[in-house]
CSV table of C-alpha atoms in Angstrom, one decimal:
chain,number,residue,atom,x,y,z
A,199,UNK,CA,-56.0,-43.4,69.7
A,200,UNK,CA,-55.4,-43.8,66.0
A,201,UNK,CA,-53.4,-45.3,63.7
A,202,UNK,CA,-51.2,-45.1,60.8
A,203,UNK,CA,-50.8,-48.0,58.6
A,204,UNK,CA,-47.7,-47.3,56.7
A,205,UNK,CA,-47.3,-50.2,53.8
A,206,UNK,CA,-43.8,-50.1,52.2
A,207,UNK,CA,-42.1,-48.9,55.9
A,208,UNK,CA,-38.7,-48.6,56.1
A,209,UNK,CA,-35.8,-46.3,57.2
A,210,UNK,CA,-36.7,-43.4,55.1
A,211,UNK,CA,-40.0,-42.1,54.4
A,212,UNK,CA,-41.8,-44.8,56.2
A,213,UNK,CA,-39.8,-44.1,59.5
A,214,UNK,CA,-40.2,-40.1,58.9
A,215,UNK,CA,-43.8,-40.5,58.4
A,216,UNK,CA,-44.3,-42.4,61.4
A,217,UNK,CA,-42.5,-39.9,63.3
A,218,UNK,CA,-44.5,-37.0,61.8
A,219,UNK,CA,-47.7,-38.6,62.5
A,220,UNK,CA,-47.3,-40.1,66.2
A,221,UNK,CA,-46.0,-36.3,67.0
A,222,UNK,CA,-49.7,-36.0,66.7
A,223,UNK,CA,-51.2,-38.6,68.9
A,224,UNK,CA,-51.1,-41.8,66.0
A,225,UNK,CA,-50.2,-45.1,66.8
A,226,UNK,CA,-47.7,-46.6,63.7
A,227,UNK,CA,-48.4,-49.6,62.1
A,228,UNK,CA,-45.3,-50.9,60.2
A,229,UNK,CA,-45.8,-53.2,57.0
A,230,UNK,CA,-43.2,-54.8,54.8
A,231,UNK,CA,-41.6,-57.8,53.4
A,232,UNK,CA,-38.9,-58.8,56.3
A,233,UNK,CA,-40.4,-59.1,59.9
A,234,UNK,CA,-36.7,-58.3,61.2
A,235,UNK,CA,-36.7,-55.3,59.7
A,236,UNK,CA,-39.9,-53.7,61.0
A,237,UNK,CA,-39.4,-54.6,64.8
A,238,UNK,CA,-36.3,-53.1,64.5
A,239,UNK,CA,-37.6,-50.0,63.1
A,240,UNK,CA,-40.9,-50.1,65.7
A,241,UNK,CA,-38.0,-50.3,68.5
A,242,UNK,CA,-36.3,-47.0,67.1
A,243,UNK,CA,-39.4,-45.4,66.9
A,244,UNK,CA,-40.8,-46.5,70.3
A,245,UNK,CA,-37.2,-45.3,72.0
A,246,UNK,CA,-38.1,-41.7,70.2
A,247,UNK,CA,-41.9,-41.7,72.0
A,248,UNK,CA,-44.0,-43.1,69.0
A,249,UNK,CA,-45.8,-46.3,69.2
A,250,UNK,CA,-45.2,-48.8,66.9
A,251,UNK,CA,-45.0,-52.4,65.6
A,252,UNK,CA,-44.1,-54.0,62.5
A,253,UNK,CA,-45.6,-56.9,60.9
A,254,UNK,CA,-44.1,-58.8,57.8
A,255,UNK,CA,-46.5,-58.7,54.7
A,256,UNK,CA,-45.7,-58.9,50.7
A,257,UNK,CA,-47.8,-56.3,48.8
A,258,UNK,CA,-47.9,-59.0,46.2
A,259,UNK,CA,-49.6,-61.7,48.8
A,260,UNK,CA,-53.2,-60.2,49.2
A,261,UNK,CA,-53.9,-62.7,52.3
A,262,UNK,CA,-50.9,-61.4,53.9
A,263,UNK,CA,-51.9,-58.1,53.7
A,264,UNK,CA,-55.1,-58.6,54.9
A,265,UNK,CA,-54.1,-60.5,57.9
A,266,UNK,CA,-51.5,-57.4,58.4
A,267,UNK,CA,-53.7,-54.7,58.5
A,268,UNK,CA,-56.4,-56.6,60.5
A,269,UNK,CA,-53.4,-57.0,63.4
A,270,UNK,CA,-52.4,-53.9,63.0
A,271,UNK,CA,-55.7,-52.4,63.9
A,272,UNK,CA,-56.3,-55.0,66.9
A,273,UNK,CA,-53.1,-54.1,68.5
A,274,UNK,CA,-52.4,-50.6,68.1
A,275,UNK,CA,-56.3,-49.4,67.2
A,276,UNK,CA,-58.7,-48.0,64.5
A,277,UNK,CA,-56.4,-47.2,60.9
A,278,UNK,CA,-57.2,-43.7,60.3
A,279,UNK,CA,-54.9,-43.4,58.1
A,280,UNK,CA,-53.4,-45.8,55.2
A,281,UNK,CA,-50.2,-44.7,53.5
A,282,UNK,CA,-49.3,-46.8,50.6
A,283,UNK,CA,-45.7,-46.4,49.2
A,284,UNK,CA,-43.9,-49.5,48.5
A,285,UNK,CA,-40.7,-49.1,46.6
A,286,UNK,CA,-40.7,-50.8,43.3
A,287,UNK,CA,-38.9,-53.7,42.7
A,288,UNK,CA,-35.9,-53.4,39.9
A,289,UNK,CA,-37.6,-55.8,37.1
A,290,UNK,CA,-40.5,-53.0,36.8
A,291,UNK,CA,-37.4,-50.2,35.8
A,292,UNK,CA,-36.5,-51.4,32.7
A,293,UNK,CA,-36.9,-49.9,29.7
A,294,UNK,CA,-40.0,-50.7,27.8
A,295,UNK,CA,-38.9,-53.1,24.8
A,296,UNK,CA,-36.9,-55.2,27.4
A,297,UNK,CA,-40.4,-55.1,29.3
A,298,UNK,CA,-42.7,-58.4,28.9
A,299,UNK,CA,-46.0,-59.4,29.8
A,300,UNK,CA,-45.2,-60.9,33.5
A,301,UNK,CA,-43.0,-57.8,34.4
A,302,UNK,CA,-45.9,-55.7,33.4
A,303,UNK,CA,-48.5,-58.2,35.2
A,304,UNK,CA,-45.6,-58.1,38.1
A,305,UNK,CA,-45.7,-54.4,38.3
A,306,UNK,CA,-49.5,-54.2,38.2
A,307,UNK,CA,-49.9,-56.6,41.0
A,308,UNK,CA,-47.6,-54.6,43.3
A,309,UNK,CA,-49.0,-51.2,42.8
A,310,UNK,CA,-52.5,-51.4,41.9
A,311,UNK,CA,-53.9,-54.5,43.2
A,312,UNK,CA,-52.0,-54.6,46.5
A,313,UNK,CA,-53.2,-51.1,47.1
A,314,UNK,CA,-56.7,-52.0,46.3
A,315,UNK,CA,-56.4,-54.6,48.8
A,316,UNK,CA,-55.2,-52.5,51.1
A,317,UNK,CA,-57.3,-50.3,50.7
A,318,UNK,CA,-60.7,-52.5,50.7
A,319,UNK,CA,-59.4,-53.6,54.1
A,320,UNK,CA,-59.3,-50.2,55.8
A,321,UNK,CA,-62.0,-48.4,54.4
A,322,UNK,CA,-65.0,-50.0,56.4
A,323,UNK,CA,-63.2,-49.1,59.8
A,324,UNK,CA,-62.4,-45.8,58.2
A,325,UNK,CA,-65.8,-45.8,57.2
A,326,UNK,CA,-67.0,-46.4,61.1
A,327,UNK,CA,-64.7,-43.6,62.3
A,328,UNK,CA,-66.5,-41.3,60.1
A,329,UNK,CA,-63.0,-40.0,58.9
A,330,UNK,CA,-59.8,-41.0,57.5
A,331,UNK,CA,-57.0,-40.5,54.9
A,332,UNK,CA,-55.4,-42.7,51.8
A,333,UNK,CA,-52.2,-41.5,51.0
A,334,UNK,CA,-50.8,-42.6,47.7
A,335,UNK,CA,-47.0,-41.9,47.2
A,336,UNK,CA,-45.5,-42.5,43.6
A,337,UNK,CA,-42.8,-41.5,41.5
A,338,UNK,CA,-42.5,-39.5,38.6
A,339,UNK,CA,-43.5,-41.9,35.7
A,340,UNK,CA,-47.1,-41.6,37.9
A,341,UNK,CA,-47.5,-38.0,36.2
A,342,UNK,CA,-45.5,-38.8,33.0
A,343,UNK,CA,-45.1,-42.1,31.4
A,344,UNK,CA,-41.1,-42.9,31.2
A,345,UNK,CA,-39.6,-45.5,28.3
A,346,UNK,CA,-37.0,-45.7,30.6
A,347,UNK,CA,-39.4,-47.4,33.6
A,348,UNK,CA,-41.9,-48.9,31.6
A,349,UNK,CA,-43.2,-51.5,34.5
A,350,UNK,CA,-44.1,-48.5,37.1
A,351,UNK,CA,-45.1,-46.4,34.0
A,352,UNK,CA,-48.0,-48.2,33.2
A,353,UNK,CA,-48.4,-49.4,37.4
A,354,UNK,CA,-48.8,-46.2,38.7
A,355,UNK,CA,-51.0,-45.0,36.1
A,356,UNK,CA,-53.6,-47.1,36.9
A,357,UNK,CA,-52.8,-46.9,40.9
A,358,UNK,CA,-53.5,-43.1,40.1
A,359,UNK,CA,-56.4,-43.5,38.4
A,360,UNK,CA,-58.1,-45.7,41.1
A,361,UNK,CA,-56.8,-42.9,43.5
A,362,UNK,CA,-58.7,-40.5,41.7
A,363,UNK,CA,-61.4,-42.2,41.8
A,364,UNK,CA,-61.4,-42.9,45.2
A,365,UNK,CA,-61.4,-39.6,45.6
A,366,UNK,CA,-64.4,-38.5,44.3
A,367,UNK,CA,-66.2,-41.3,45.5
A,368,UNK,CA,-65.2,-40.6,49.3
A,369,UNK,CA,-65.0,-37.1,49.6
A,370,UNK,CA,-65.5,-35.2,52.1
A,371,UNK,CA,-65.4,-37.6,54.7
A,372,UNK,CA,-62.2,-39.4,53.5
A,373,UNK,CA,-59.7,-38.3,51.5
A,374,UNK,CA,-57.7,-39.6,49.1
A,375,UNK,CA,-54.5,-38.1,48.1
A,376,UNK,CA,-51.6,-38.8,46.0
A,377,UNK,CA,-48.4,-37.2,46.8
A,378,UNK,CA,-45.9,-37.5,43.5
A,379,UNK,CA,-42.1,-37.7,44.1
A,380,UNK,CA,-39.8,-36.7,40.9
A,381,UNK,CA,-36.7,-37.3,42.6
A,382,UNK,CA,-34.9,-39.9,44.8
A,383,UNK,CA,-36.0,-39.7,48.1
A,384,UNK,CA,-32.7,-39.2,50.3
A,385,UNK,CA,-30.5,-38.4,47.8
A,386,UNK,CA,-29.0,-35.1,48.8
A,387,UNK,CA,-31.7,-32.6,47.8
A,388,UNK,CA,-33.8,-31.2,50.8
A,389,UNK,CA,-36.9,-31.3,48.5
A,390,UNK,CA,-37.0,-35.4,48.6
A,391,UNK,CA,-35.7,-35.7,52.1
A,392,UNK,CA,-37.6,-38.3,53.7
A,393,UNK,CA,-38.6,-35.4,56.6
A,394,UNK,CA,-39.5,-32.5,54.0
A,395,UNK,CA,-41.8,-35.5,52.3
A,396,UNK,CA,-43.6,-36.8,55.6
A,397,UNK,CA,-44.5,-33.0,56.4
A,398,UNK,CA,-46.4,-32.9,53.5
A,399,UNK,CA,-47.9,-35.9,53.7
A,400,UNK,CA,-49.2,-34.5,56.9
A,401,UNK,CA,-50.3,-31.4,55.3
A,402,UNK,CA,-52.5,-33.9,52.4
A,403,UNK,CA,-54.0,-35.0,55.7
A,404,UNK,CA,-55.0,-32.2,58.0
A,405,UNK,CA,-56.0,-30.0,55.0
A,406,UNK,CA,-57.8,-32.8,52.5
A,407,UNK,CA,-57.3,-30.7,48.9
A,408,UNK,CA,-57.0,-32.1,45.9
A,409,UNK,CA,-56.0,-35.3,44.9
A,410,UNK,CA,-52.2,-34.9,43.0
A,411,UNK,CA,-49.3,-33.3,44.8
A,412,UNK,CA,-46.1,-33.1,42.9
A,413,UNK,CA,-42.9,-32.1,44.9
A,414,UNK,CA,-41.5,-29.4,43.0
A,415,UNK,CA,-40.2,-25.4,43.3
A,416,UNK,CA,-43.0,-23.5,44.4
């Protein structure tokens, strides 16, 4: 059995996604700040059939993630897949003139270097599998820098274009995907509910395409 190392779980998209992918057969492996809150989302997900367990980790604390993610694989098994979609924090949404060096340092440190951490952790076992998946999930200012969200702006830009990287580095045998949300996820339209999203993550993993997917009309 495999697993899914979700980093960033909560109720949402990192519950749906765990549901989605222990349908198939994964193991869930639950990573976020507050230890409370992810063994009480591991015991929701166990009483619906998938197994699961949380462990507490800051993105922002690169030992703590390491430590996370090396648990995660001892308990539940071999991380097939990594899915990587903190939320961001409120200081790296503000517009870009009220925007200073540490938010932007801040903002970098959450979404690119704790996914390269992340990431450099999982990829030997994925590596020893002969298989696996790195699923990037963003927000709009990803595809389309926003004056309005300056910190994630200029974050997820460089988070994408390590993905992309990744991605042709890896290919075939892992993929590396990046699956762009426009919207708020949960907020009333059935395009950026938390199930419709964690479908097509699933989709990014069974049929390993390109690197960008934007939610959007078809």
């Amino acid at each position: 059995m495999t697993t899914i190392a979700i980093i960033g779980a909560g109720p949402g998209l990192g519950a749906a996604a765990a549901r989605r992918f222990g349908r198939e057969g994964f193991s869930a492996a639950l990573i976020s700040r507050t230890q409370d809150n992810v063994d009480r989302l591991a015991a929701e997900l166990g009483d619906g059939g998938v197994r699961a367990r949380g462990y507490a980790a800051d993105v922002q604390d690169r030992e703590r993630v390491v430590e996370a993610l090396k648990a995660a694989a001892d308990d539940l098994g071999p991380i097939e897949v990594l899915q990587y979609s903190p939320a961001p924090r409120r200081e790296f949404l503000r517009p870009v003139l009220d925007t200073g060096v540490d938010d932007f340092a801040a903002a970098v440190e959450f979404s690119l270097h704790g996914s390269v951490t992340a990431v450099q952790q999982v990829l030997p076992g994925m590596t020893e599998l002969g298989k696996g998946t790195i699923l990037l999930v963003n927000g709009g200012s990803a595809a389309t820098p926003n004056g309005n969200v300056a910190g994630t702006s200029v974050a997820f830009a460089g988070e994408s274009a390590y993905g992309t990287m990744l991605h042709d580095a890896l290919a075939p045998r892992i993929h590396v995907g990046q699956l762009v949300v426009p919207g708020t996820i949960g907020g009333g339209d059935p395009m950026f509910a938390s199930d419709a999203l964690a479908e097509k993550l699933w989709t990014m993993h069974v049929q390993r395409g390109n690197f960008r997917v934007t939610v959007g009309p078809a």
